[in-house]
């Protein structure tokens, strides 16, 4: 499915998020706070649009994704990045490799969520950090109702106009509705071993930025 939407994935995200996707990427970059010579894993990186801010700091960033189509599209645009094919539940990296690990809008697509969180923990150095950016639940009830209606009614027609595979965005809407809220994801992080787990809401809770530390 993701192979099929790779060519216009970034454009579609900008349109469907009403431009908010760029703001969310900036907030992820701030939270990761990559520094020169650090090793950063950007999991579910897709075309690596999310990886570029980390590379700009002088960090060594590895864009990793399960979709070969996404990686190929990313390689066309930024051939110098070390694109790596990988399964989030069986990452192809040694224990304690990365100073920071991050995944944006990809954890929801991994069937074994807890296993993925344990794998991220495994490949992180002691003292390293995790940042997860994912759709969540708006905190204001009236807005939450409007948002849910947008997801299920407006998003698929808009996707049909701009995406190469609009059916993928029907799945997107359904997967967002089924995803745990802020507290639920925090509990999964803690269960996987992460310490100092906290989160911050973006766009009224449409998206949540979760953080944790490997002790």
CSV table of C-alpha atoms in Angstrom, one decimal:
chain,number,residue,atom,x,y,z
A,1,UNK,CA,0.0,0.0,0.0
A,2,UNK,CA,2.8,2.5,0.9
A,3,UNK,CA,4.7,1.5,-2.1
A,4,UNK,CA,1.7,2.7,-4.2
A,5,UNK,CA,1.5,6.1,-2.6
A,6,UNK,CA,5.2,6.9,-2.4
A,7,UNK,CA,5.5,9.3,-5.4
A,8,UNK,CA,2.9,11.8,-4.0
A,9,UNK,CA,3.1,10.9,-0.3
A,10,UNK,CA,4.6,14.1,1.0
A,11,UNK,CA,2.3,16.3,-1.1
A,12,UNK,CA,-0.8,14.4,0.0
A,13,UNK,CA,0.2,14.7,3.6
A,14,UNK,CA,0.6,18.5,3.3
A,15,UNK,CA,-2.9,18.8,1.7
A,16,UNK,CA,-4.7,16.4,4.1
A,17,UNK,CA,-3.2,18.0,7.2
A,18,UNK,CA,-4.0,21.5,5.9
A,19,UNK,CA,-0.3,22.3,6.1
A,20,UNK,CA,0.1,21.2,9.7
A,21,UNK,CA,2.5,18.3,8.7
A,22,UNK,CA,5.4,20.7,8.3
A,23,UNK,CA,4.8,22.2,11.7
A,24,UNK,CA,4.7,18.8,13.3
A,25,UNK,CA,8.0,17.8,11.6
A,26,UNK,CA,9.6,21.0,13.1
A,27,UNK,CA,8.4,20.0,16.6
A,28,UNK,CA,9.8,16.5,16.2
A,29,UNK,CA,13.2,18.0,15.3
A,30,UNK,CA,13.2,20.2,18.4
A,31,UNK,CA,12.2,17.2,20.6
A,32,UNK,CA,14.9,14.9,19.2
A,33,UNK,CA,17.4,17.7,19.5
A,34,UNK,CA,20.0,16.0,17.3
A,35,UNK,CA,23.6,17.0,17.8
A,36,UNK,CA,26.7,16.7,15.6
A,37,UNK,CA,28.1,13.2,15.4
A,38,UNK,CA,25.1,11.6,17.2
A,39,UNK,CA,23.5,8.5,15.6
A,40,UNK,CA,19.8,8.9,14.9
A,41,UNK,CA,17.4,6.3,13.8
A,42,UNK,CA,14.4,7.6,11.9
A,43,UNK,CA,12.1,4.7,11.7
A,44,UNK,CA,9.2,4.6,9.2
A,45,UNK,CA,11.1,7.4,7.5
A,46,UNK,CA,9.4,6.9,4.1
A,47,UNK,CA,11.0,9.2,1.6
A,48,UNK,CA,13.2,10.7,4.4
A,49,UNK,CA,11.6,14.1,4.5
A,50,UNK,CA,11.5,13.7,8.3
A,51,UNK,CA,15.3,12.7,8.3
A,52,UNK,CA,16.6,15.9,6.7
A,53,UNK,CA,16.4,18.2,9.8
A,54,UNK,CA,18.5,15.7,11.8
A,55,UNK,CA,21.1,15.5,9.0
A,56,UNK,CA,21.2,19.3,8.9
A,57,UNK,CA,22.5,19.4,12.5
A,58,UNK,CA,25.6,17.2,11.6
A,59,UNK,CA,24.1,14.1,13.1
A,60,UNK,CA,24.4,10.7,11.3
A,61,UNK,CA,20.8,9.8,10.5
A,62,UNK,CA,19.6,6.4,9.2
A,63,UNK,CA,16.2,6.5,7.5
A,64,UNK,CA,14.7,3.1,7.9
A,65,UNK,CA,11.4,1.9,6.4
A,66,UNK,CA,9.5,-1.4,5.6
A,67,UNK,CA,8.3,0.0,2.2
A,68,UNK,CA,10.8,-0.5,-0.5
A,69,UNK,CA,8.8,1.8,-2.7
A,70,UNK,CA,9.2,4.6,-0.2
A,71,UNK,CA,12.9,4.0,0.1
A,72,UNK,CA,13.4,4.1,-3.7
A,73,UNK,CA,11.5,7.4,-4.0
A,74,UNK,CA,13.6,8.8,-1.2
A,75,UNK,CA,16.8,7.6,-2.7
A,76,UNK,CA,15.9,9.5,-5.9
A,77,UNK,CA,15.7,12.7,-4.0
A,78,UNK,CA,18.5,12.3,-1.4
A,79,UNK,CA,20.9,9.6,-2.6
A,80,UNK,CA,23.5,10.5,0.0
A,81,UNK,CA,21.4,9.3,2.9
A,82,UNK,CA,21.9,5.7,4.1
A,83,UNK,CA,18.4,4.4,3.4
A,84,UNK,CA,17.8,1.0,5.1
A,85,UNK,CA,15.0,-1.5,4.6
A,86,UNK,CA,13.9,-2.8,8.0
A,87,UNK,CA,11.0,-4.4,9.9
A,88,UNK,CA,10.1,-2.3,13.0
A,89,UNK,CA,9.6,-5.6,15.0
A,90,UNK,CA,13.1,-7.0,14.0
A,91,UNK,CA,15.4,-4.0,13.4
A,92,UNK,CA,18.6,-4.8,11.5
A,93,UNK,CA,20.8,-3.0,14.0
A,94,UNK,CA,23.0,-4.0,17.0
A,95,UNK,CA,22.0,-3.4,20.6
A,96,UNK,CA,22.8,0.1,21.8
A,97,UNK,CA,23.6,1.6,18.4
A,98,UNK,CA,21.7,5.0,18.5
A,99,UNK,CA,21.8,8.1,20.6
A,100,UNK,CA,18.2,8.8,19.7
A,101,UNK,CA,15.4,6.9,17.9
A,102,UNK,CA,12.3,8.5,16.5
A,103,UNK,CA,9.2,7.5,14.5
A,104,UNK,CA,6.6,9.8,13.1
A,105,UNK,CA,3.2,8.6,11.9
A,106,UNK,CA,4.5,5.1,11.5
A,107,UNK,CA,4.0,3.3,14.8
A,108,UNK,CA,0.3,3.1,14.2
A,109,UNK,CA,1.0,1.0,11.1
A,110,UNK,CA,3.0,-1.6,12.9
A,111,UNK,CA,0.8,-4.5,13.9
A,112,UNK,CA,2.9,-5.5,16.9
A,113,UNK,CA,3.2,-2.1,18.6
A,114,UNK,CA,4.7,-3.3,21.9
A,115,UNK,CA,7.4,-5.4,20.0
A,116,UNK,CA,8.3,-2.3,18.0
A,117,UNK,CA,8.7,-0.2,21.2
A,118,UNK,CA,10.9,-2.9,22.7
A,119,UNK,CA,13.1,-3.0,19.5
A,120,UNK,CA,13.5,0.8,19.6
A,121,UNK,CA,14.6,0.4,23.2
A,122,UNK,CA,17.0,-2.4,22.3
A,123,UNK,CA,18.9,-0.4,19.7
A,124,UNK,CA,19.1,2.7,21.8
A,125,UNK,CA,22.2,3.5,23.9
A,126,UNK,CA,21.8,3.8,27.7
A,127,UNK,CA,20.9,7.4,28.3
A,128,UNK,CA,19.5,7.7,24.8
A,129,UNK,CA,16.0,9.0,24.0
A,130,UNK,CA,12.9,8.1,22.0
A,131,UNK,CA,10.5,10.6,20.3
A,132,UNK,CA,7.2,9.4,18.9
A,133,UNK,CA,5.0,11.7,16.8
A,134,UNK,CA,1.6,10.1,16.2
A,135,UNK,CA,-2.0,10.9,15.7
A,136,UNK,CA,-3.9,11.0,18.9
A,137,UNK,CA,-7.2,12.2,20.4
A,138,UNK,CA,-8.2,15.9,20.5
A,139,UNK,CA,-8.7,17.1,24.1
A,140,UNK,CA,-11.6,19.4,23.5
A,141,UNK,CA,-14.8,17.3,23.0
A,142,UNK,CA,-16.6,19.5,20.4
A,143,UNK,CA,-13.4,19.7,18.3
A,144,UNK,CA,-12.9,15.9,18.7
A,145,UNK,CA,-16.4,15.4,17.1
A,146,UNK,CA,-15.6,17.6,14.2
A,147,UNK,CA,-12.2,16.0,13.7
A,148,UNK,CA,-13.7,12.5,13.7
A,149,UNK,CA,-16.2,13.6,11.0
A,150,UNK,CA,-13.4,15.1,8.9
A,151,UNK,CA,-11.5,11.9,9.1
A,152,UNK,CA,-14.3,9.6,8.0
A,153,UNK,CA,-16.2,11.8,5.6
A,154,UNK,CA,-13.9,14.5,4.2
A,155,UNK,CA,-10.5,12.9,4.1
A,156,UNK,CA,-11.2,10.1,1.6
A,157,UNK,CA,-12.7,12.4,-1.0
A,158,UNK,CA,-9.8,14.8,-0.7
A,159,UNK,CA,-7.4,11.9,-0.9
A,160,UNK,CA,-9.0,10.8,-4.2
A,161,UNK,CA,-8.2,14.2,-5.7
A,162,UNK,CA,-4.5,14.3,-4.7
A,163,UNK,CA,-3.3,10.7,-4.0
A,164,UNK,CA,-2.1,8.0,-6.3
A,165,UNK,CA,-3.9,5.4,-4.1
A,166,UNK,CA,-6.9,7.0,-2.3
A,167,UNK,CA,-8.0,3.7,-0.7
A,168,UNK,CA,-4.9,3.9,1.4
A,169,UNK,CA,-6.3,7.0,3.0
A,170,UNK,CA,-9.5,5.2,4.0
A,171,UNK,CA,-7.3,2.9,5.9
A,172,UNK,CA,-5.5,5.9,7.4
A,173,UNK,CA,-8.7,7.4,8.8
A,174,UNK,CA,-9.8,4.0,10.3
A,175,UNK,CA,-6.4,3.4,11.8
A,176,UNK,CA,-6.3,6.8,13.5
A,177,UNK,CA,-9.7,6.2,15.1
A,178,UNK,CA,-8.6,2.8,16.4
A,179,UNK,CA,-5.3,4.1,17.9
A,180,UNK,CA,-4.7,4.5,21.7
A,181,UNK,CA,-5.0,8.0,23.2
A,182,UNK,CA,-2.2,9.9,24.8
A,183,UNK,CA,-2.3,8.1,28.1
A,184,UNK,CA,-2.6,4.7,26.4
A,185,UNK,CA,0.5,5.2,24.3
A,186,UNK,CA,2.5,6.4,27.3
A,187,UNK,CA,1.5,3.2,29.1
A,188,UNK,CA,2.8,1.1,26.2
A,189,UNK,CA,6.1,3.0,26.3
A,190,UNK,CA,6.6,2.4,30.0
A,191,UNK,CA,5.7,-1.3,29.6
A,192,UNK,CA,8.4,-1.5,26.9
A,193,UNK,CA,11.0,-0.3,29.4
A,194,UNK,CA,11.2,3.5,28.7
A,195,UNK,CA,11.6,5.9,31.6
A,196,UNK,CA,10.6,9.5,32.2
A,197,UNK,CA,7.7,9.1,29.7
A,198,UNK,CA,5.9,12.3,28.9
A,199,UNK,CA,3.9,13.8,26.1
A,200,UNK,CA,2.9,17.1,24.6
A,201,UNK,CA,-0.2,17.8,22.5
A,202,UNK,CA,0.1,19.5,19.1
A,203,UNK,CA,-2.9,21.0,17.2
A,204,UNK,CA,-5.2,20.5,20.1
A,205,UNK,CA,-4.3,16.8,20.5
A,206,UNK,CA,-4.8,15.8,16.9
A,207,UNK,CA,-1.1,14.8,17.2
A,208,UNK,CA,0.8,13.9,20.4
A,209,UNK,CA,4.6,14.0,20.8
A,210,UNK,CA,5.7,11.3,23.3
A,211,UNK,CA,9.2,11.1,24.7
A,212,UNK,CA,11.1,8.7,26.9
A,213,UNK,CA,14.6,7.8,28.0
A,214,UNK,CA,16.5,4.5,28.2
A,215,UNK,CA,18.1,4.3,31.6
